[in-house]
PDB file of C-alpha atoms in Angstrom:
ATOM      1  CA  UNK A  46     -62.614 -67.140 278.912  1.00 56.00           C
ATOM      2  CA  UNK A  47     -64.958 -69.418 281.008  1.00 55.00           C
ATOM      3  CA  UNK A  48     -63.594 -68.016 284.133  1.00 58.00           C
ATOM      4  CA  UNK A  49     -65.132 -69.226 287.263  1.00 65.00           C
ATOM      5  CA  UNK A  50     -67.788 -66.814 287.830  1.00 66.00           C
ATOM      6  CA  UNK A  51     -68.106 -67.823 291.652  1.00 75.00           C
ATOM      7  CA  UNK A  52     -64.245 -67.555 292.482  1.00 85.00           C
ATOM      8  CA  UNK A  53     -62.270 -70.125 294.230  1.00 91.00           C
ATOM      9  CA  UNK A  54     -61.850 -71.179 298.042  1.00 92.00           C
ATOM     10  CA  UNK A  55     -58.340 -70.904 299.896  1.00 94.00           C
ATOM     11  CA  UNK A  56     -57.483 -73.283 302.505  1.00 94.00           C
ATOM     12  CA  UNK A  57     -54.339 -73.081 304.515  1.00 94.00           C
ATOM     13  CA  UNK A  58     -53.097 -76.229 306.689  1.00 94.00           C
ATOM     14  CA  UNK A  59     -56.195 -78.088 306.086  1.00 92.00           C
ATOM     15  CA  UNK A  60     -58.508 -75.437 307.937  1.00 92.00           C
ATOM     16  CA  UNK A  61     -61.484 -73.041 307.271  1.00 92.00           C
ATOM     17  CA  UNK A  62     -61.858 -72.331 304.066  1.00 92.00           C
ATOM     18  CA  UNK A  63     -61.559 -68.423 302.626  1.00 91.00           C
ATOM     19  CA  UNK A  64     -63.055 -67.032 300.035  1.00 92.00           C
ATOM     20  CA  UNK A  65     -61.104 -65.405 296.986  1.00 91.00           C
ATOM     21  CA  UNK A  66     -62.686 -63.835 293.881  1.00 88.00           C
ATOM     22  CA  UNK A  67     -61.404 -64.314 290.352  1.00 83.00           C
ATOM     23  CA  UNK A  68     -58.288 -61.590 289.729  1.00 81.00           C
ATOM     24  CA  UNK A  69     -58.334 -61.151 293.329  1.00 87.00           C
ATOM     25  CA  UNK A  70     -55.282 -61.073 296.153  1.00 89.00           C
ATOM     26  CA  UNK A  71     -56.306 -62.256 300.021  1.00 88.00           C
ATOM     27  CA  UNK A  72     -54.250 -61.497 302.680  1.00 89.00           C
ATOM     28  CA  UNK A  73     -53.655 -64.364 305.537  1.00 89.00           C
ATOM     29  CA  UNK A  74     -52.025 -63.597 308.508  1.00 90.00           C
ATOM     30  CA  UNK A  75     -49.656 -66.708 309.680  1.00 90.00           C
ATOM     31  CA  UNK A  76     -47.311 -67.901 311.753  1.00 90.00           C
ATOM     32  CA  UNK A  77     -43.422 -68.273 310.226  1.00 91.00           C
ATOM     33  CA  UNK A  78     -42.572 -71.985 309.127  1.00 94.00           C
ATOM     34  CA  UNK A  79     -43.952 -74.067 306.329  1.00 95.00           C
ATOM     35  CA  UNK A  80     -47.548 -74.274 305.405  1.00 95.00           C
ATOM     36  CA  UNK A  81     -50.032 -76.099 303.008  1.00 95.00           C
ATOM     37  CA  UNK A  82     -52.099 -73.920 300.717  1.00 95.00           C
ATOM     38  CA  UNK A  83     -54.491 -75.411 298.360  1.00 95.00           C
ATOM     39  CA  UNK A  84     -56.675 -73.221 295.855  1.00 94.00           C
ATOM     40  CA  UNK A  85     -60.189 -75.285 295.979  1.00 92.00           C
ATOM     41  CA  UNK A  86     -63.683 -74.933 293.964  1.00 90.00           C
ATOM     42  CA  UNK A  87     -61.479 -75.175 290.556  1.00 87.00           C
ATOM     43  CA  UNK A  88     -64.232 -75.088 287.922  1.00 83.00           C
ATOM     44  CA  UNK A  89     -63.687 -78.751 285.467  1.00 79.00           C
ATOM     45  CA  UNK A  90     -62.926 -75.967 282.564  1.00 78.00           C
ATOM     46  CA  UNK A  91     -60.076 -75.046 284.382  1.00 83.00           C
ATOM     47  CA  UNK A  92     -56.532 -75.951 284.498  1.00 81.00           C
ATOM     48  CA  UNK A  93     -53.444 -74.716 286.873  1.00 84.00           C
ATOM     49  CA  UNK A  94     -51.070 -73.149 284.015  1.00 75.00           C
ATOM     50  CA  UNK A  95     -47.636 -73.785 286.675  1.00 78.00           C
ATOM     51  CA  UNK A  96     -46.824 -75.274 290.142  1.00 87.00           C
ATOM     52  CA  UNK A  97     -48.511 -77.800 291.985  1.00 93.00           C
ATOM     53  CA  UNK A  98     -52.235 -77.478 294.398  1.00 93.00           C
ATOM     54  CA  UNK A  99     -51.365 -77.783 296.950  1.00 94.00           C
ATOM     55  CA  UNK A 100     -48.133 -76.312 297.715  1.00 95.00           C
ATOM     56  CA  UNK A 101     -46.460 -75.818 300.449  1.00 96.00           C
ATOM     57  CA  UNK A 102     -44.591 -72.299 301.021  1.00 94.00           C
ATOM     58  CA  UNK A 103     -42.207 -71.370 303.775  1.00 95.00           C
ATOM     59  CA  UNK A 104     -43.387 -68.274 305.646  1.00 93.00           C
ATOM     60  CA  UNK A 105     -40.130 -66.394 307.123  1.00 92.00           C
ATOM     61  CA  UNK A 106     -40.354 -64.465 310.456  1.00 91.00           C
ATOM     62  CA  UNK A 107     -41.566 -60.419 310.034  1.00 88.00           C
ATOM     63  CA  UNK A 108     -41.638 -61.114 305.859  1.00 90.00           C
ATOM     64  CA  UNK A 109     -44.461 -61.504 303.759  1.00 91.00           C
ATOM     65  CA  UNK A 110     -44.592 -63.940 301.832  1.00 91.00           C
ATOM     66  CA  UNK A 111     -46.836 -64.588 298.376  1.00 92.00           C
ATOM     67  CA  UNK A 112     -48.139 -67.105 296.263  1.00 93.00           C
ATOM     68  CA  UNK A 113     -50.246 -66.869 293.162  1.00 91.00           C
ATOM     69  CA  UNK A 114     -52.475 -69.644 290.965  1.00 90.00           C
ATOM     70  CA  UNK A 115     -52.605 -68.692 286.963  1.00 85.00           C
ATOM     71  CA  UNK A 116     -55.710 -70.633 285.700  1.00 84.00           C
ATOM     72  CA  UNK A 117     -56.496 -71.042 282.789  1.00 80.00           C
ATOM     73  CA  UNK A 118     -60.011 -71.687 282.023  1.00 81.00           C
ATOM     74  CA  UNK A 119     -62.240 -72.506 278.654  1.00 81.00           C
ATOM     75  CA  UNK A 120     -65.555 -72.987 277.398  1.00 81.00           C
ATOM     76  CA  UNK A 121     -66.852 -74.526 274.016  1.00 84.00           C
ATOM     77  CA  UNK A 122     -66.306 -72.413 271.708  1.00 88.00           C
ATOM     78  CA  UNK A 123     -69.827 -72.429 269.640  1.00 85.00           C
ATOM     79  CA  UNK A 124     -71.220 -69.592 267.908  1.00 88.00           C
ATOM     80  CA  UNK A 125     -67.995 -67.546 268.226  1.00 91.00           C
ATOM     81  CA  UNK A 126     -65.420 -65.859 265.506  1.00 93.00           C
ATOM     82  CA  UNK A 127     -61.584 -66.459 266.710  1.00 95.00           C
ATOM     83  CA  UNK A 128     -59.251 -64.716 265.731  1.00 96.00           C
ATOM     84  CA  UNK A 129     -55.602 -63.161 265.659  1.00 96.00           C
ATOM     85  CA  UNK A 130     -55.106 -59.409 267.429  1.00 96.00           C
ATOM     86  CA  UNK A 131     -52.303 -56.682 267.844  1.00 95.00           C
ATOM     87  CA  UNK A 132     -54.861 -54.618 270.350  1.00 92.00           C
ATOM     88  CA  UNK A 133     -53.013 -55.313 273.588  1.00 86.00           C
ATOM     89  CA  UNK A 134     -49.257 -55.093 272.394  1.00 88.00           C
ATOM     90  CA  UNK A 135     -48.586 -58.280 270.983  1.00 90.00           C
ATOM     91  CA  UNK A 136     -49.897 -61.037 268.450  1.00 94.00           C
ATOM     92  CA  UNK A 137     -52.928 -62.827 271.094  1.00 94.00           C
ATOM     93  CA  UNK A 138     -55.875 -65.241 270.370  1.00 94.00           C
ATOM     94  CA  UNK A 139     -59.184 -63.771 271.022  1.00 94.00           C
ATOM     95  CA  UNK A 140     -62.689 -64.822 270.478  1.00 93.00           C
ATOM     96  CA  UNK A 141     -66.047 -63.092 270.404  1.00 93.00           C
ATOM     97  CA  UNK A 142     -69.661 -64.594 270.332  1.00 91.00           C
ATOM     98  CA  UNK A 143     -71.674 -63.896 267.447  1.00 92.00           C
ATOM     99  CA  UNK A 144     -73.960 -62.645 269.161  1.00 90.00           C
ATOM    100  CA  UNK A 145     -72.343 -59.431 270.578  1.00 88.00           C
ATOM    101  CA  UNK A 146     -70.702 -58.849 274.016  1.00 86.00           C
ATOM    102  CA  UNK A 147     -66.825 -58.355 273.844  1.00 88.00           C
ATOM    103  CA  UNK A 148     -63.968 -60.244 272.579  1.00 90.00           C
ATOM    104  CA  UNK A 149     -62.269 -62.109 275.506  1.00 88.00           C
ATOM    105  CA  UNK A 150     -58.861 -62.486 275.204  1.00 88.00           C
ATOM    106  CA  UNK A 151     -57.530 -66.567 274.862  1.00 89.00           C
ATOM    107  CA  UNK A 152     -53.682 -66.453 275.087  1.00 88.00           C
ATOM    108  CA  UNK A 153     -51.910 -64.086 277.162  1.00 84.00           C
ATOM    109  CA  UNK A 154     -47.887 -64.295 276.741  1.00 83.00           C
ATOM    110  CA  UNK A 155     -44.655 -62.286 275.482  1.00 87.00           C
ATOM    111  CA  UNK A 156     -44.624 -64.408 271.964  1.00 90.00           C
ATOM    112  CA  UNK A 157     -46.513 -64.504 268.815  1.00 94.00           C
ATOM    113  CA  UNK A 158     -49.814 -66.598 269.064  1.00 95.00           C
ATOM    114  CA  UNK A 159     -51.904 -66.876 265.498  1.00 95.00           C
ATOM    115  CA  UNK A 160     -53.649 -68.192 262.717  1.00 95.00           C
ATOM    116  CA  UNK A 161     -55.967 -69.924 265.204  1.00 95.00           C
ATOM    117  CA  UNK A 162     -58.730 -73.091 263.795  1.00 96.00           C
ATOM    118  CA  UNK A 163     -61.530 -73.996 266.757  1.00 95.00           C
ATOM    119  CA  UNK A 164     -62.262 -77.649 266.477  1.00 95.00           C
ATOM    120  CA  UNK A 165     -65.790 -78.583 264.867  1.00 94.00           C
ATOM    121  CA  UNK A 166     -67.305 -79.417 268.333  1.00 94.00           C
ATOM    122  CA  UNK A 167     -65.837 -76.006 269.818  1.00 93.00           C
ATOM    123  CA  UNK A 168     -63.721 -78.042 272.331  1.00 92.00           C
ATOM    124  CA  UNK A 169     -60.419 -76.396 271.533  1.00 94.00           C
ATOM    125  CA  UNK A 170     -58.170 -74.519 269.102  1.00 96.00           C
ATOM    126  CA  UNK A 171     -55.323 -75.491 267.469  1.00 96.00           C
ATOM    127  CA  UNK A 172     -53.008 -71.943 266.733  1.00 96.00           C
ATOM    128  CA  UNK A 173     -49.213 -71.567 265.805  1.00 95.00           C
ATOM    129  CA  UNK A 174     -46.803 -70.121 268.314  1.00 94.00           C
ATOM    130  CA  UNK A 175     -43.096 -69.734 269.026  1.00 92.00           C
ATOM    131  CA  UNK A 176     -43.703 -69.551 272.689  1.00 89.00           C
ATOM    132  CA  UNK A 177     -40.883 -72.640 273.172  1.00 86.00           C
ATOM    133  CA  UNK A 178     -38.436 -70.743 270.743  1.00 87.00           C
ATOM    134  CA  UNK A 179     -39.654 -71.744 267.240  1.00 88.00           C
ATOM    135  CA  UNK A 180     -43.265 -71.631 265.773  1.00 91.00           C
ATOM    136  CA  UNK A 181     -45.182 -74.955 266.209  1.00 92.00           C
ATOM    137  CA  UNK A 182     -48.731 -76.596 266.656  1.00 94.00           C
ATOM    138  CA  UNK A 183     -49.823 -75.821 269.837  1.00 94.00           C
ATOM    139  CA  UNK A 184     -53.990 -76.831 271.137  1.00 94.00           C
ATOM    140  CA  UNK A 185     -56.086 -74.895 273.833  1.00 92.00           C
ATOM    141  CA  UNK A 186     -58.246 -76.692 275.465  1.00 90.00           C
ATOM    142  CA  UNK A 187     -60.019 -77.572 279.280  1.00 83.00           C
ATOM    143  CA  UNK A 188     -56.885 -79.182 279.775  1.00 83.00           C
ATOM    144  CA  UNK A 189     -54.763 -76.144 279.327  1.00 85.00           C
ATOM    145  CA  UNK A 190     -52.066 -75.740 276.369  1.00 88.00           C
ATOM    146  CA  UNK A 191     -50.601 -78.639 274.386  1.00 89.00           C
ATOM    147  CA  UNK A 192     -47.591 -78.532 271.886  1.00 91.00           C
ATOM    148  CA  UNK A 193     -48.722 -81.175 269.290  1.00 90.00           C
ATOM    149  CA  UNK A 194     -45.745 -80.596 266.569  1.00 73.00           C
ATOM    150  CA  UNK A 195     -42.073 -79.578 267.419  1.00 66.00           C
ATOM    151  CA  UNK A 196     -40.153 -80.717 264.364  1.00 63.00           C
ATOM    152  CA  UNK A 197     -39.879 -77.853 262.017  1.00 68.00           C
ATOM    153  CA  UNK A 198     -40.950 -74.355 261.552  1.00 76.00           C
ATOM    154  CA  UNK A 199     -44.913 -74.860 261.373  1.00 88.00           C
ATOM    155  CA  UNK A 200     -48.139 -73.110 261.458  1.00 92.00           C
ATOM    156  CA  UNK A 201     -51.660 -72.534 259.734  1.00 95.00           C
ATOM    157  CA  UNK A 202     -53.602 -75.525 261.168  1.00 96.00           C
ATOM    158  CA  UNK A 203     -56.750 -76.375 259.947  1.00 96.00           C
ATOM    159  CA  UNK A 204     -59.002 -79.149 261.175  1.00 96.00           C
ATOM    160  CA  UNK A 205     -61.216 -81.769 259.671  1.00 96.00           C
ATOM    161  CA  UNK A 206     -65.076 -81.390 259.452  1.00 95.00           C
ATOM    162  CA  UNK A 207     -65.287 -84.787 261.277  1.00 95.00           C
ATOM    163  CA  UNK A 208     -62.605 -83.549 263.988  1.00 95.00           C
ATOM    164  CA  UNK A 209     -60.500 -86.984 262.925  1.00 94.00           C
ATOM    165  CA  UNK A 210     -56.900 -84.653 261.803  1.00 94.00           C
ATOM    166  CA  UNK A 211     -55.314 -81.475 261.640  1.00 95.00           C
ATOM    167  CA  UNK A 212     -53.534 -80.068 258.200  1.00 96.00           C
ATOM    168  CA  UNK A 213     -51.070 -77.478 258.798  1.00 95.00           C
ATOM    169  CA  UNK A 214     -47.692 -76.030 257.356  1.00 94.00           C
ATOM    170  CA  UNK A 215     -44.503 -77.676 258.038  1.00 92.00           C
ATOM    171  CA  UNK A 216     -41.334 -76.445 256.228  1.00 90.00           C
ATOM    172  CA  UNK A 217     -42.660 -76.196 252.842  1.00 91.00           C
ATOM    173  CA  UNK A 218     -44.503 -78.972 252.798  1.00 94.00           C
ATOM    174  CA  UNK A 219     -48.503 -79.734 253.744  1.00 96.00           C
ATOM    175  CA  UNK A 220     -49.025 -82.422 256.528  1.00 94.00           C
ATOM    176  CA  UNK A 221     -51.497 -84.065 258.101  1.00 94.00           C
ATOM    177  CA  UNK A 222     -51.828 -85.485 261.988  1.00 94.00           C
ATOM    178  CA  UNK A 223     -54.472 -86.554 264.906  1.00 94.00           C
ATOM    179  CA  UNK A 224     -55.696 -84.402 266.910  1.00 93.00           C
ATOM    180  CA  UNK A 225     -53.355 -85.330 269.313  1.00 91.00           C
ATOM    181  CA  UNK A 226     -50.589 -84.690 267.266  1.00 90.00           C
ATOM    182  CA  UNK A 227     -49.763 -87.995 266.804  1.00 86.00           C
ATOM    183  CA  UNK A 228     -49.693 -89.725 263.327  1.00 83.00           C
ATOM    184  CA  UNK A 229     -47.735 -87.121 261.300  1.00 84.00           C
ATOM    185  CA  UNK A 230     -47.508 -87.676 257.950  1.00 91.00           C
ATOM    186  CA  UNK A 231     -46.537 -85.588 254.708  1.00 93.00           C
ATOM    187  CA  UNK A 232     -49.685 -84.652 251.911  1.00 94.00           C
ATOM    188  CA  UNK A 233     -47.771 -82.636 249.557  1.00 94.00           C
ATOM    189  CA  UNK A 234     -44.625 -82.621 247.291  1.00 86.00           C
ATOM    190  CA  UNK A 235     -43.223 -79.123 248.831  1.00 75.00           C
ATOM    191  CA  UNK A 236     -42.352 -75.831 247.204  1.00 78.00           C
ATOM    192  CA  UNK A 237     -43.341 -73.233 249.665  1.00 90.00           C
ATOM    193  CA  UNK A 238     -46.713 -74.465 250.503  1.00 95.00           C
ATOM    194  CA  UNK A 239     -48.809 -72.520 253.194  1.00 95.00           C
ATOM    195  CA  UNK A 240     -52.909 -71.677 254.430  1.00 96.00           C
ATOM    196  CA  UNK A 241     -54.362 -75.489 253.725  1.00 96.00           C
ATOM    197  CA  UNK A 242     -58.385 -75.544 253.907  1.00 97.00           C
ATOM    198  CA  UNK A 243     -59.855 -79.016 254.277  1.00 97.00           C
ATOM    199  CA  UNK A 244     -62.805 -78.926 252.422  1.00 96.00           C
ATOM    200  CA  UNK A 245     -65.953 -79.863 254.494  1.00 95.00           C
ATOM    201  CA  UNK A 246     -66.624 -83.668 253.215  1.00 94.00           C
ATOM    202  CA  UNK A 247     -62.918 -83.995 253.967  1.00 94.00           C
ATOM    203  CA  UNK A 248     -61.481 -85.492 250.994  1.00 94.00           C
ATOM    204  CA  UNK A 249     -59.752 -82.371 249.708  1.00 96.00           C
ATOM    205  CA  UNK A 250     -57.146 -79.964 250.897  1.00 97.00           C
ATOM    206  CA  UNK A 251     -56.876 -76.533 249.395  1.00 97.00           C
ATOM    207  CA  UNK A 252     -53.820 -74.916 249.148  1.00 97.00           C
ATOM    208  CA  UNK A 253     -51.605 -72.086 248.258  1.00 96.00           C
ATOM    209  CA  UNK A 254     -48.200 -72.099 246.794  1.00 95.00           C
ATOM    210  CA  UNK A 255     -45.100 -70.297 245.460  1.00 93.00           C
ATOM    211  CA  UNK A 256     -43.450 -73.318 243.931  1.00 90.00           C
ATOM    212  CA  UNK A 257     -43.966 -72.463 240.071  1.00 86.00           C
ATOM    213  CA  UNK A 258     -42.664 -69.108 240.830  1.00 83.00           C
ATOM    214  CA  UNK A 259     -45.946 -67.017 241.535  1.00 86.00           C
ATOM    215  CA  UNK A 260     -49.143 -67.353 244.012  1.00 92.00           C
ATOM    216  CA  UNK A 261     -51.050 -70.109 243.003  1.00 94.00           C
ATOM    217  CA  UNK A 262     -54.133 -72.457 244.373  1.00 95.00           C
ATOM    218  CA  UNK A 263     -53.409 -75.828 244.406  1.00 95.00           C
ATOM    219  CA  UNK A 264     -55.398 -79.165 245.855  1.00 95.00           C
ATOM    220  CA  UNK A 265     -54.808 -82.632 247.058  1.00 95.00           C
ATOM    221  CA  UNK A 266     -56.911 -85.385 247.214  1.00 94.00           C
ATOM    222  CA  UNK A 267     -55.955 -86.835 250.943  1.00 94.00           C
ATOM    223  CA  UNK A 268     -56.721 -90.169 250.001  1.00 92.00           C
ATOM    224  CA  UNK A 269     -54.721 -90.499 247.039  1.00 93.00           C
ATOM    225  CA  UNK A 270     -52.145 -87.590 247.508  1.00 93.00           C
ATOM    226  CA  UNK A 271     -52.670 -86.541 244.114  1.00 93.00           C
ATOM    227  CA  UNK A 272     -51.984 -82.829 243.321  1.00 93.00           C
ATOM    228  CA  UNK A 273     -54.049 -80.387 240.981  1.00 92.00           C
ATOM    229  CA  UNK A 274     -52.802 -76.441 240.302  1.00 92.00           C
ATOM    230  CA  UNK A 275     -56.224 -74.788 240.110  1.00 92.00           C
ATOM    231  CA  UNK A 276     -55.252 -71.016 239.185  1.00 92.00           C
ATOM    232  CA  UNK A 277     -52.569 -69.801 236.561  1.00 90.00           C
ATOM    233  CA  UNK A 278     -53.266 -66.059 236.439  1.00 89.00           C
ATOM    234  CA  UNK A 279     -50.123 -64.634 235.988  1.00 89.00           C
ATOM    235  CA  UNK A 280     -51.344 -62.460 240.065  1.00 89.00           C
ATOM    236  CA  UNK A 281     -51.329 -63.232 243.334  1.00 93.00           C
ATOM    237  CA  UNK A 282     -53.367 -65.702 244.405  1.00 94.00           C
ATOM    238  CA  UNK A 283     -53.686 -67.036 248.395  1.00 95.00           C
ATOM    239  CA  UNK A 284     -55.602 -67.708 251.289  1.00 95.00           C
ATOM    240  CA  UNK A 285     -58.065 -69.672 249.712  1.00 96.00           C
ATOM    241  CA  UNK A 286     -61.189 -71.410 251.934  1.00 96.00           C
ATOM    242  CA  UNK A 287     -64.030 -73.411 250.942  1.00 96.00           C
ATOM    243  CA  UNK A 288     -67.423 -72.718 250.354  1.00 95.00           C
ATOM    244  CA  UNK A 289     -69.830 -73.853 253.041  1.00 94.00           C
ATOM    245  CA  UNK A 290     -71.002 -77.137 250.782  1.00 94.00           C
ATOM    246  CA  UNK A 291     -67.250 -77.545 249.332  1.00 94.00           C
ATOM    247  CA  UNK A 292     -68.828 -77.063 245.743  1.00 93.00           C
ATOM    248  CA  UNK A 293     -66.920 -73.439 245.328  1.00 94.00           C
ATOM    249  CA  UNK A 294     -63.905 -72.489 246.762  1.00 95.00           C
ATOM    250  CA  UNK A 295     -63.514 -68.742 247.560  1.00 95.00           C
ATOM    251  CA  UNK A 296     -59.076 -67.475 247.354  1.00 96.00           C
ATOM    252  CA  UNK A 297     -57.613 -63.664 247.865  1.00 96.00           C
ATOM    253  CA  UNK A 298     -56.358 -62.447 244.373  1.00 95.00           C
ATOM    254  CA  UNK A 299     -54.854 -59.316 242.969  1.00 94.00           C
ATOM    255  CA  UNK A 300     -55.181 -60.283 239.549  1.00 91.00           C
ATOM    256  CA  UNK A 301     -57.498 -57.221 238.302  1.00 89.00           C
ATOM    257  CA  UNK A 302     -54.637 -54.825 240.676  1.00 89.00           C
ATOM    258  CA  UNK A 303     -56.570 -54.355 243.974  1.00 92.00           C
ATOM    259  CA  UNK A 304     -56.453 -57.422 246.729  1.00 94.00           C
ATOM    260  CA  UNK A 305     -59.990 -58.821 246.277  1.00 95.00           C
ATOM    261  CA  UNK A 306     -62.217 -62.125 247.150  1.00 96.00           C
ATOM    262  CA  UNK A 307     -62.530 -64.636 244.621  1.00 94.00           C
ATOM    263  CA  UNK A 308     -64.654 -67.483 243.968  1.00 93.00           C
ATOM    264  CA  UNK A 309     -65.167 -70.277 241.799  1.00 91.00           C
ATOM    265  CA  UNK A 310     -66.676 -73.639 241.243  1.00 92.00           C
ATOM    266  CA  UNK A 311     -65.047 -76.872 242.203  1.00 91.00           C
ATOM    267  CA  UNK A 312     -65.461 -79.913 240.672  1.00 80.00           C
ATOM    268  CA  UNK A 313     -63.257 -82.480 242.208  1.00 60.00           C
ATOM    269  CA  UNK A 314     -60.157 -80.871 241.558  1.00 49.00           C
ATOM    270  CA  UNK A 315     -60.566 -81.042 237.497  1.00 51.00           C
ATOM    271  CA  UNK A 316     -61.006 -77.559 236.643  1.00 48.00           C
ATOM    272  CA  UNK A 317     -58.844 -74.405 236.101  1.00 51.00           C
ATOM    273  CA  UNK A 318     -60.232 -71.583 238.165  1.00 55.00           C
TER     274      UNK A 318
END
């Protein structure tokens, strides 16, 4: 999204510059040998996803010869909903503004992009994917895609209110790391533990778990690492999120037989919900 509304200039061999349009293919007639084509008027939100700018390419006598630029190109994400999609064949990363229009599409690859968290200033998105064989940590941003965590199989990143780290699912465990996906370090004992929600002063993760042998909602303080099993019901209960002020948290339970949202209040981790 963010595409450069104006499209781009070519320029061959240092000369006049051409114009090309966004999604567009321009023909140059040239002479055969080796020649230097840069792809100028690169919007700043834009980053080349392979090869180099310039390049030079080796035009062969009577052939044609092609080259192509894949950009990628993003805009703060404020005011939008992200989210997961099967709509074009695969598992891709789309957002749409709040405000209507239609959902632009974020990733566009063979593998299984998901469970995508926009940063709190909208910059980028952190999102699990096994596009380099395994599912990891991967960020979108201006700068193009980053792998921030390779170790294990991991997923469900969540960020920070303040931006300052990243909680997501490694193995079985709940970690923590910067933004840069540096500073990795472990927040929970293990036991199948998946979806963490970092509550919006912080202080708290959310959590859900299989470890006593059903669906469960756990927290942990970050500071202290100390664990607290909020829900017992005998159901399934996951995917739990905070409320906007962090005094309720709102989980997915089918403990009254149908799937349904439930919410309670939360009071520092010392109640049963």
């Amino acid at each position: 999204m963010g595409l450069d509304a104006d499209g781009y200039q070519v320029v061959i061999d240092g000369g006049a510059p051409q114009p090309i349009a966004v999604n567009e293919t321009v023909s140059i007639p040239l002479l055969a040998g080796d020649v230097s084509v840069e792809l100028q008027s690169v919007a700043a939100n834009c980053t080349l996803q392979s090869g180099t700018n310039p390049r030079t390419e080796t035009i062969a006598e009577g052939a044609v010869t092609s080259t192509q630029y894949d950009l990628f190109c993003f805009e703060t994400l404020t005011n939008h909903i992200v989210f997961t999609s099967l709509r074009d064949g695969d598992a891709e990363i789309y957002a749409k503004d709040l405000g209507g229009g239609v959902a632009e599409r974020l990733t566009n690859n063979a593998d299984v992009d998901g469970t995508p968290a926009v940063s709190p200033d909208g910059s980028s998105v952190a999102f699990q994917s096994d596009r380099a064989g395994s599912f990891d940590i991967w960020k979108m941003s201006a700068a193009g895609y980053e792998q921030l965590a390779a170790a294990t199989v991991e997923g469900d990143p969540g960020w920070a209110p303040d931006g300052s780290y990243i909680a997501y699912r490694r193995g079985t465990q709940i970690w923590t790391m910067d933004p840069d996906g540096s500073t990795a370090g472990v927040l929970t004992g293990g036991g199948a533990d998946a979806r963490p929600a970092v509550s919006p002063d912080g202080a708290w993760v959310v959590f859900s778990s299989t470890r006593d042998g059903d669906g469960n909602i756990y927290v942990v303080n970050v500071g202290s690492g100390a664990e607290t099993r909020l829900t017992t019901d005998p159901g399934l209960d996951a995917a739990p999120g905070w409320w906007f002020d962090g005094s309720r948290i709102l989980w997915a339970s089918n403990r009254d037989g149908d799937m349904e949202i439930w919410v309670a209040d939360f009071a520092a981790g010392s109640v049963t919900i």
